[in-house]
Short mmCIF file of C-alpha atoms in Angstrom, two decimals:
data_model
loop_
_atom_site.label_atom_id
_atom_site.label_comp_id
_atom_site.label_asym_id
_atom_site.label_seq_id
_atom_site.Cartn_x
_atom_site.Cartn_y
_atom_site.Cartn_z
CA MET R 74 -10.29 9.06 18.40
CA LEU R 75 -6.89 9.13 16.81
CA SER R 76 -6.44 11.88 14.27
CA ALA R 77 -2.90 11.24 13.09
CA GLY R 78 -2.50 10.32 9.45
CA CYS R 79 0.11 9.34 6.93
CA THR R 80 1.01 12.81 5.79
CA ALA R 81 3.76 11.55 3.55
CA SER R 82 1.39 9.90 1.14
CA SER R 83 -1.50 12.32 1.28
CA ASP R 84 -0.01 15.79 1.71
CA SER R 85 3.11 15.33 -0.40
CA GLU R 86 2.81 14.46 -4.01
CA SER R 87 4.36 11.15 -4.82
CA PRO R 88 6.95 11.67 -7.52
CA GLU R 89 6.37 10.00 -10.83
CA LEU R 90 9.05 7.52 -11.70
CA THR R 91 9.56 7.70 -15.43
CA PRO R 92 12.15 5.26 -16.65
CA PRO R 93 14.59 6.36 -19.32
CA THR R 94 13.93 5.27 -22.85
CA PRO R 95 15.37 1.91 -23.90
CA GLU R 96 17.92 3.71 -26.08
CA SER R 97 19.35 5.47 -23.03
CA THR R 98 20.06 2.28 -21.09
CA THR R 99 22.88 -0.05 -21.90
CA SER R 100 22.31 -3.67 -22.73
CA GLY R 101 24.51 -6.70 -22.42
CA SER R 102 25.14 -8.17 -18.99
CA TYR R 103 23.25 -5.40 -17.20
CA GLN R 104 19.70 -5.89 -15.97
CA ASP R 105 18.64 -2.29 -16.44
CA GLN R 106 15.24 -2.99 -17.97
CA GLU R 107 14.36 -5.46 -15.22
CA PHE R 108 15.42 -2.89 -12.63
CA LEU R 109 13.26 -0.19 -14.22
CA SER R 110 10.28 -2.54 -14.44
CA LEU R 111 10.61 -3.57 -10.79
CA LEU R 112 11.02 0.04 -9.76
CA THR R 113 7.76 1.05 -11.45
CA GLU R 114 5.88 -2.04 -10.29
CA SER R 115 6.97 -1.75 -6.66
CA SER R 116 6.37 1.99 -6.39
CA ASP R 117 2.80 1.50 -7.67
CA GLU R 118 2.11 -1.24 -5.12
CA ILE R 119 3.64 0.67 -2.21
CA THR R 120 1.79 3.87 -3.13
CA LYS R 121 -1.54 2.00 -3.01
CA LEU R 122 -0.69 0.48 0.34
CA LEU R 123 0.35 3.85 1.77
CA ASP R 124 -2.94 5.34 0.57
CA ASN R 125 -4.76 2.54 2.40
CA VAL R 126 -2.70 3.20 5.53
CA THR R 127 -3.81 6.84 5.38
CA LYS R 128 -7.47 5.87 5.01
CA SER R 129 -7.24 3.33 7.82
CA THR R 130 -5.56 5.81 10.12
CA ASP R 131 -8.04 8.56 9.31
CA ASN R 132 -10.92 6.14 10.03
CA SER R 133 -9.27 4.65 13.15
CA ASP R 134 -9.48 1.27 11.39
CA THR R 135 -7.06 -0.78 13.49
CA ASP R 136 -7.50 -3.97 11.45
CA GLY R 137 -6.95 -2.17 8.14
CA LEU R 138 -3.88 -0.42 9.49
CA MET R 139 -2.44 -3.75 10.65
CA ILE R 140 -3.08 -5.41 7.29
CA TYR R 141 -1.74 -2.59 5.11
CA SER R 142 1.31 -1.93 7.29
CA ALA R 143 2.23 -5.63 7.13
CA GLY R 144 1.77 -5.44 3.37
CA ILE R 145 4.13 -2.49 3.10
CA MET R 146 6.81 -4.35 5.04
CA LEU R 147 6.41 -7.53 3.00
CA ILE R 148 6.33 -5.80 -0.40
CA SER R 149 9.25 -3.53 0.45
CA ASP R 150 11.42 -6.34 1.77
CA ASN R 151 10.63 -8.62 -1.18
CA TYR R 152 11.36 -5.97 -3.81
CA LYS R 153 14.51 -4.92 -1.97
CA ALA R 154 15.83 -8.48 -2.15
CA GLU R 155 14.97 -8.71 -5.86
CA LEU R 156 16.60 -5.38 -6.67
CA GLU R 157 19.75 -6.09 -4.66
CA ALA R 158 20.29 -9.22 -6.78
CA LEU R 159 20.27 -7.24 -10.04
CA THR R 160 23.38 -5.98 -11.78
CA VAL R 161 22.70 -2.60 -13.33
CA SER R 162 24.82 -0.34 -15.48
CA PRO R 163 27.02 2.23 -13.72
CA GLU R 164 24.59 4.97 -14.81
CA LEU R 165 21.74 3.32 -12.89
CA GLU R 166 23.72 2.27 -9.83
CA PRO R 167 22.96 5.51 -7.89
CA SER R 168 19.25 5.10 -8.70
CA LYS R 169 19.33 1.50 -7.54
CA ASN R 170 21.05 2.45 -4.28
CA ASN R 171 18.62 5.30 -3.59
CA TYR R 172 15.62 3.14 -4.35
CA ILE R 173 16.85 0.38 -2.04
CA LYS R 174 17.15 3.01 0.72
CA ALA R 175 13.59 4.12 -0.09
CA LEU R 176 12.38 0.53 0.26
CA GLU R 177 14.16 0.23 3.62
CA GLU R 178 12.37 3.38 4.80
CA CYS R 179 9.05 1.98 3.53
CA SER R 180 9.63 -1.24 5.46
CA ASP R 181 10.40 0.76 8.60
CA ALA R 182 7.26 2.82 8.01
CA GLY R 183 5.23 -0.37 7.77
CA TYR R 184 6.69 -1.58 11.05
CA ASN R 185 5.91 1.70 12.79
CA TYR R 186 2.37 1.87 11.38
CA GLY R 187 1.77 -1.72 12.50
CA THR R 188 3.04 -0.97 15.99
CA GLY R 189 0.79 2.09 16.05
CA ALA R 190 -2.14 -0.13 15.11
CA GLU R 191 -1.34 -2.48 18.00
CA TYR R 192 -1.49 0.45 20.41
CA MET R 193 -4.72 1.67 18.81
CA GLY R 194 -6.18 -1.75 19.54
CA LYS R 195 -5.16 -1.35 23.17
CA GLU R 196 -6.75 2.13 23.17
CA ASP R 197 -3.37 3.70 23.97
CA TYR R 198 -3.84 6.49 21.47
CA ASP R 199 -0.89 8.61 22.60
CA THR R 200 1.59 5.80 21.98
CA ALA R 201 -0.22 4.86 18.77
CA GLU R 202 0.18 8.42 17.52
CA GLU R 203 3.91 8.35 18.34
CA TYR R 204 4.44 5.26 16.18
CA ILE R 205 2.25 6.54 13.38
CA ASN R 206 4.25 9.77 13.38
CA LYS R 207 7.47 7.71 13.19
CA GLY R 208 5.96 5.90 10.21
CA ASN R 209 5.20 9.25 8.60
CA VAL R 210 8.83 10.32 9.04
CA ASN R 211 9.95 7.07 7.38
CA ALA R 212 7.51 7.60 4.50
CA GLU R 213 8.72 11.17 4.01
CA SER R 214 12.32 9.95 3.96
CA ALA R 215 11.36 7.33 1.37
CA ILE R 216 9.87 10.08 -0.79
CA GLU R 217 13.15 12.01 -0.58
CA TYR R 218 15.06 8.96 -1.83
CA ILE R 219 12.49 8.46 -4.59
CA ASN R 220 12.88 12.10 -5.60
CA ASN R 221 16.62 11.45 -5.95
CA VAL R 222 15.83 8.45 -8.15
CA SER R 223 13.44 10.51 -10.28
CA GLU R 224 16.05 13.25 -10.72
CA SER R 225 18.74 10.79 -11.73
CA LEU R 226 16.43 9.15 -14.29
CA SER R 227 15.44 12.46 -15.86
#
């Protein structure tokens, strides 16, 4: 059976995204609070999906892996579109850009995990492992971008 797993979500600690206090963000025409809310909301959803990808992979659950990987792609793409439409203050612009890159990596991870699941279903475990490993690389890259966001919000 396939023993590859999503190391990015299980072995690495997911960084906590703590938004700055309301006093530290500017108001007016900027959508900083909406950005921070979407950032927290999306990271919670994606973290849960990545945990389910790990469990599905560890249990060789092809159907679960397909479902959760599709969910990661959908959630990531939807939040990316929402966040790109927001106008944030110059102080939050680097965080926004890094988080959008993280969402792109998450979407790519979902694609690779889903492709790995397809190969698991065909019992081509070597190819499945290749795609799952690609997904893990994407997830690790997403974590790096999220770490940059966390640092800039500190």
